[in-house]
Amino acid sequence: NAGVTQTPKFQVLKTGQSMTLQCAQDMNHNSMYWYRQDPGMGLRLIYYSASEGTTDKGEVPNGYNVSRLNKREFSLRLESAAPSQTSVYFCASSPWVQETQYFGPGTRLLVL
Amino acid sequence: AQKVTQAQTEISVVEKEDVTLDCVYETRDTTYYLFWYKQPPSGELVFLIRRNSFDEQNEISGRYSWNFQKSTSSFNFTITASQVVDSAVYFCALSERSYGGSQGNLIFGKGTKLSVKP
């Protein structure tokens, strides 16, 4: 079991470029999440998917879109990257909402 | 509104000392869950414990123990006989049902950075 995997591990973008962060889990979990972590801010929820076919905004959704491709995969897209989106992005999954979330290794994104 | 406060930004101890990390939360709900996660220098987030609001029993797991007190809205974490490998950032988190909002999402505190020196 790989758990939660994320690609890429590290990415540098120029302002205005777009990219998609990929996340997959092999634990047959129903719920998946995207967080960003900034220094001194803890983790903040961007979007989540309570179950396949649903997505909802979290605390900081502006500038992002998500796709729940299937039960295993949940991608995060930056349409036009901004320096304020420089952060570490974590994907997580849980059996259902309110159950323990398990995190991927993170993607470090630098927007110049 | 739901909120998690970890007032200790950084703590430094010498190996074998006991250390307690504080966590205070705010919630309107009677049904909620509390969590602790560890983030070592390598960056991954490691789940440590989940506790529901109806279970106030203290929990002990090896050198780790947790003290949940609803009366003071606190869920503190103690490491006994700390080791260098305990050096990490520790996050406390809250999950509740929101009224008209996101259900079950984690609200994280800002974390406490623990440094254990040999």
Short mmCIF file of C-alpha atoms in Angstrom, two decimals:
data_model
loop_
_atom_site.label_atom_id
_atom_site.label_comp_id
_atom_site.label_asym_id
_atom_site.label_seq_id
_atom_site.Cartn_x
_atom_site.Cartn_y
_atom_site.Cartn_z
CA ASN A 1 0.00 0.00 0.00
CA ALA A 2 1.47 3.31 -1.10
CA GLY A 3 -1.14 5.29 0.86
CA VAL A 4 -1.49 8.79 -0.57
CA THR A 5 0.84 9.77 -3.39
CA GLN A 6 1.39 13.21 -4.89
CA THR A 7 3.14 14.39 -8.02
CA PRO A 8 5.24 16.34 -8.59
CA LYS A 9 7.34 16.68 -5.44
CA PHE A 10 8.64 20.08 -6.42
CA GLN A 11 7.71 22.60 -9.11
CA VAL A 12 8.79 26.07 -10.15
CA LEU A 13 6.35 28.18 -12.15
CA LYS A 14 6.37 31.64 -13.60
CA THR A 15 3.53 34.00 -12.81
CA GLY A 16 0.60 33.30 -15.10
CA GLN A 17 1.53 29.71 -15.90
CA SER A 18 -0.87 26.89 -15.16
CA MET A 19 -0.32 23.48 -13.69
CA THR A 20 -2.11 20.52 -12.17
CA LEU A 21 -1.10 18.79 -8.96
CA GLN A 22 -1.97 15.13 -8.92
CA CYS A 23 -3.06 13.07 -5.94
CA ALA A 24 -4.00 9.41 -5.70
CA GLN A 25 -4.86 7.10 -2.82
CA ASP A 26 -5.04 3.33 -2.69
CA MET A 27 -6.87 2.95 0.62
CA ASN A 28 -10.38 2.90 -0.90
CA HIS A 29 -11.22 6.11 0.93
CA ASN A 30 -14.30 8.08 -0.01
CA SER A 31 -13.16 11.57 1.03
CA MET A 32 -10.21 13.52 -0.28
CA TYR A 33 -8.78 16.96 0.51
CA TRP A 34 -6.31 19.59 -0.65
CA TYR A 35 -4.52 21.81 1.88
CA ARG A 36 -1.84 24.42 1.63
CA GLN A 37 0.76 25.04 4.30
CA ASP A 38 2.40 28.41 4.71
CA PRO A 39 4.98 29.36 7.35
CA GLY A 40 3.32 30.18 10.66
CA MET A 41 -0.17 29.48 9.27
CA GLY A 42 -0.69 25.80 9.87
CA LEU A 43 -2.63 23.97 7.16
CA ARG A 44 -5.61 25.54 5.44
CA LEU A 45 -8.20 23.67 3.42
CA ILE A 46 -8.47 24.63 -0.25
CA TYR A 47 -11.07 22.17 -1.55
CA TYR A 48 -12.40 18.82 -0.54
CA SER A 49 -14.42 15.98 -2.00
CA ALA A 50 -16.66 14.21 0.50
CA SER A 51 -17.31 11.41 -1.96
CA GLU A 52 -16.79 10.59 -5.61
CA GLY A 53 -18.73 13.02 -7.75
CA THR A 54 -18.79 15.89 -5.23
CA THR A 55 -16.44 18.75 -4.54
CA ASP A 56 -16.73 21.73 -2.20
CA LYS A 57 -14.79 24.83 -1.34
CA GLY A 58 -12.73 25.06 1.78
CA GLU A 59 -11.26 28.06 3.54
CA VAL A 60 -9.01 29.35 0.73
CA PRO A 61 -10.39 28.25 -2.69
CA ASN A 62 -9.67 31.39 -4.75
CA GLY A 63 -7.32 30.76 -7.65
CA TYR A 64 -7.79 26.98 -7.61
CA ASN A 65 -9.99 24.37 -9.21
CA VAL A 66 -10.30 20.68 -8.46
CA SER A 67 -11.42 17.52 -10.18
CA ARG A 68 -12.42 14.28 -8.52
CA LEU A 69 -11.48 12.08 -11.45
CA ASN A 70 -12.58 8.84 -9.79
CA LYS A 71 -12.58 7.39 -6.30
CA ARG A 72 -8.78 7.19 -6.22
CA GLU A 73 -7.73 10.49 -7.77
CA PHE A 74 -8.23 14.13 -6.84
CA SER A 75 -6.36 16.83 -8.75
CA LEU A 76 -5.76 20.48 -7.97
CA ARG A 77 -5.35 22.99 -10.79
CA LEU A 78 -3.83 26.44 -10.75
CA GLU A 79 -5.10 28.21 -13.86
CA SER A 80 -2.90 31.29 -13.62
CA ALA A 81 -0.28 30.97 -10.92
CA ALA A 82 0.53 33.93 -8.68
CA PRO A 83 3.45 34.41 -6.26
CA SER A 84 0.91 34.25 -3.39
CA GLN A 85 0.37 30.61 -4.31
CA THR A 86 3.93 29.73 -3.39
CA SER A 87 3.36 27.11 -0.72
CA VAL A 88 3.54 23.46 0.19
CA TYR A 89 0.46 21.57 -0.95
CA PHE A 90 -0.78 18.48 0.81
CA CYS A 91 -3.37 16.02 -0.36
CA ALA A 92 -5.17 13.86 2.20
CA SER A 93 -7.81 11.16 2.25
CA SER A 94 -10.12 9.64 4.86
CA PRO A 95 -12.66 6.82 4.87
CA TRP A 96 -15.43 9.41 5.27
CA VAL A 97 -15.56 13.00 6.49
CA GLN A 98 -14.77 13.42 10.20
CA GLU A 99 -12.60 10.33 10.17
CA THR A 100 -8.84 10.37 10.37
CA GLN A 101 -7.17 12.00 7.40
CA TYR A 102 -3.98 10.51 5.99
CA PHE A 103 -1.63 12.81 4.17
CA GLY A 104 0.56 12.57 1.12
CA PRO A 105 4.20 13.68 1.15
CA GLY A 106 3.43 17.15 -0.18
CA THR A 107 4.29 19.22 -3.26
CA ARG A 108 6.53 22.23 -2.84
CA LEU A 109 5.49 24.95 -5.32
CA LEU A 110 7.44 28.10 -6.05
CA VAL A 111 5.85 30.79 -8.21
CA LEU A 112 8.25 33.43 -9.48
CA ALA B 1 -16.71 29.77 15.04
CA GLN B 2 -14.36 26.85 15.29
CA LYS B 3 -10.79 27.61 16.20
CA VAL B 4 -7.70 25.84 17.45
CA THR B 5 -5.03 27.69 19.42
CA GLN B 6 -1.55 26.39 20.06
CA ALA B 7 -0.07 29.21 22.09
CA GLN B 8 3.43 27.74 22.23
CA THR B 9 5.16 28.60 18.98
CA GLU B 10 8.46 26.95 19.84
CA ILE B 11 9.68 24.81 22.71
CA SER B 12 13.22 23.66 23.33
CA VAL B 13 14.08 20.92 25.82
CA VAL B 14 17.01 18.71 26.63
CA GLU B 15 16.74 15.00 25.97
CA LYS B 16 14.94 13.01 28.68
CA GLU B 17 12.92 15.99 29.84
CA ASP B 18 9.14 15.73 29.83
CA VAL B 19 7.33 18.27 27.68
CA THR B 20 3.66 19.22 27.31
CA LEU B 21 2.23 20.80 24.18
CA ASP B 22 -0.93 22.80 24.76
CA CYS B 23 -4.01 22.87 22.55
CA VAL B 24 -7.15 24.88 23.22
CA TYR B 25 -10.14 24.73 20.91
CA GLU B 26 -13.42 26.52 20.33
CA THR B 27 -16.51 24.91 18.89
CA ARG B 28 -20.28 25.35 19.00
CA ASP B 29 -20.93 21.69 18.38
CA THR B 30 -21.40 18.93 20.93
CA THR B 31 -20.07 16.30 18.52
CA TYR B 32 -16.54 16.86 17.35
CA TYR B 33 -13.17 15.19 16.98
CA LEU B 34 -9.72 16.26 18.02
CA PHE B 35 -6.47 15.17 16.43
CA TRP B 36 -2.74 15.48 16.84
CA TYR B 37 -0.35 15.23 13.91
CA LYS B 38 3.45 15.27 13.85
CA GLN B 39 5.48 16.89 11.07
CA PRO B 40 9.16 15.90 11.32
CA PRO B 41 11.86 17.85 9.46
CA SER B 42 11.35 15.60 6.43
CA GLY B 43 7.96 17.30 5.96
CA GLU B 44 5.37 14.56 5.95
CA LEU B 45 2.38 14.70 8.27
CA VAL B 46 2.03 11.74 10.59
CA PHE B 47 -1.22 10.98 12.37
CA LEU B 48 -0.83 10.45 16.12
CA ILE B 49 -4.29 10.33 17.72
CA ARG B 50 -8.00 10.97 17.16
CA ARG B 51 -10.36 11.54 20.06
CA ASN B 52 -14.13 12.11 19.95
CA SER B 53 -15.91 14.62 22.15
CA PHE B 54 -17.71 11.95 24.18
CA ASP B 55 -14.56 10.19 25.29
CA GLU B 56 -12.71 12.10 27.98
CA GLN B 57 -10.47 9.27 29.04
CA ASN B 58 -6.81 10.07 28.91
CA GLU B 59 -4.80 8.11 26.39
CA ILE B 60 -1.29 6.74 26.76
CA SER B 61 0.79 5.27 23.98
CA GLY B 62 4.35 4.52 24.98
CA ARG B 63 6.02 7.82 25.84
CA TYR B 64 3.05 9.81 24.50
CA SER B 65 -0.02 10.75 26.49
CA TRP B 66 -3.00 12.97 25.86
CA ASN B 67 -5.17 14.83 28.35
CA PHE B 68 -8.61 15.81 27.06
CA GLN B 69 -10.63 18.18 29.27
CA LYS B 70 -13.95 19.42 27.91
CA SER B 71 -14.39 21.77 30.86
CA THR B 72 -11.40 23.81 29.70
CA SER B 73 -11.69 22.95 25.96
CA SER B 74 -8.17 21.59 25.98
CA PHE B 75 -6.48 18.58 24.44
CA ASN B 76 -2.88 18.62 25.63
CA PHE B 77 -0.11 16.30 24.51
CA THR B 78 2.74 15.18 26.75
CA ILE B 79 5.94 13.47 25.70
CA THR B 80 7.71 11.73 28.55
CA ALA B 81 11.47 11.32 28.49
CA SER B 82 11.82 13.20 25.22
CA GLN B 83 14.25 12.04 22.55
CA VAL B 84 15.99 13.82 19.71
CA VAL B 85 13.72 11.96 17.26
CA ASP B 86 10.75 13.75 18.80
CA SER B 87 11.97 17.01 17.26
CA ALA B 88 9.18 18.09 14.93
CA VAL B 89 6.29 20.46 14.50
CA TYR B 90 3.16 19.18 16.22
CA PHE B 91 -0.28 20.20 15.06
CA CYS B 92 -3.54 19.97 16.93
CA ALA B 93 -6.70 19.88 14.79
CA LEU B 94 -10.47 19.99 15.25
CA SER B 95 -13.21 18.47 13.12
CA GLU B 96 -16.86 19.28 13.68
CA ARG B 97 -20.12 19.49 11.83
CA SER B 98 -20.50 23.02 10.53
CA TYR B 99 -23.83 24.69 10.30
CA GLY B 100 -24.37 25.25 6.60
CA GLY B 101 -20.70 24.82 5.89
CA SER B 102 -18.15 22.13 5.31
CA GLN B 103 -18.72 19.01 7.28
CA GLY B 104 -15.92 17.24 8.98
CA ASN B 105 -13.03 19.30 7.70
CA LEU B 106 -9.97 19.73 9.83
CA ILE B 107 -9.20 23.08 11.36
CA PHE B 108 -5.54 23.13 12.29
CA GLY B 109 -3.71 25.10 14.92
CA LYS B 110 -0.57 26.88 13.77
CA GLY B 111 1.65 24.24 15.30
CA THR B 112 4.28 24.02 17.99
CA LYS B 113 7.87 23.45 16.97
CA LEU B 114 9.59 21.14 19.43
CA SER B 115 13.37 20.93 19.49
CA VAL B 116 14.93 18.23 21.62
CA LYS B 117 18.64 18.74 22.18
CA PRO B 118 20.99 15.89 23.08
#
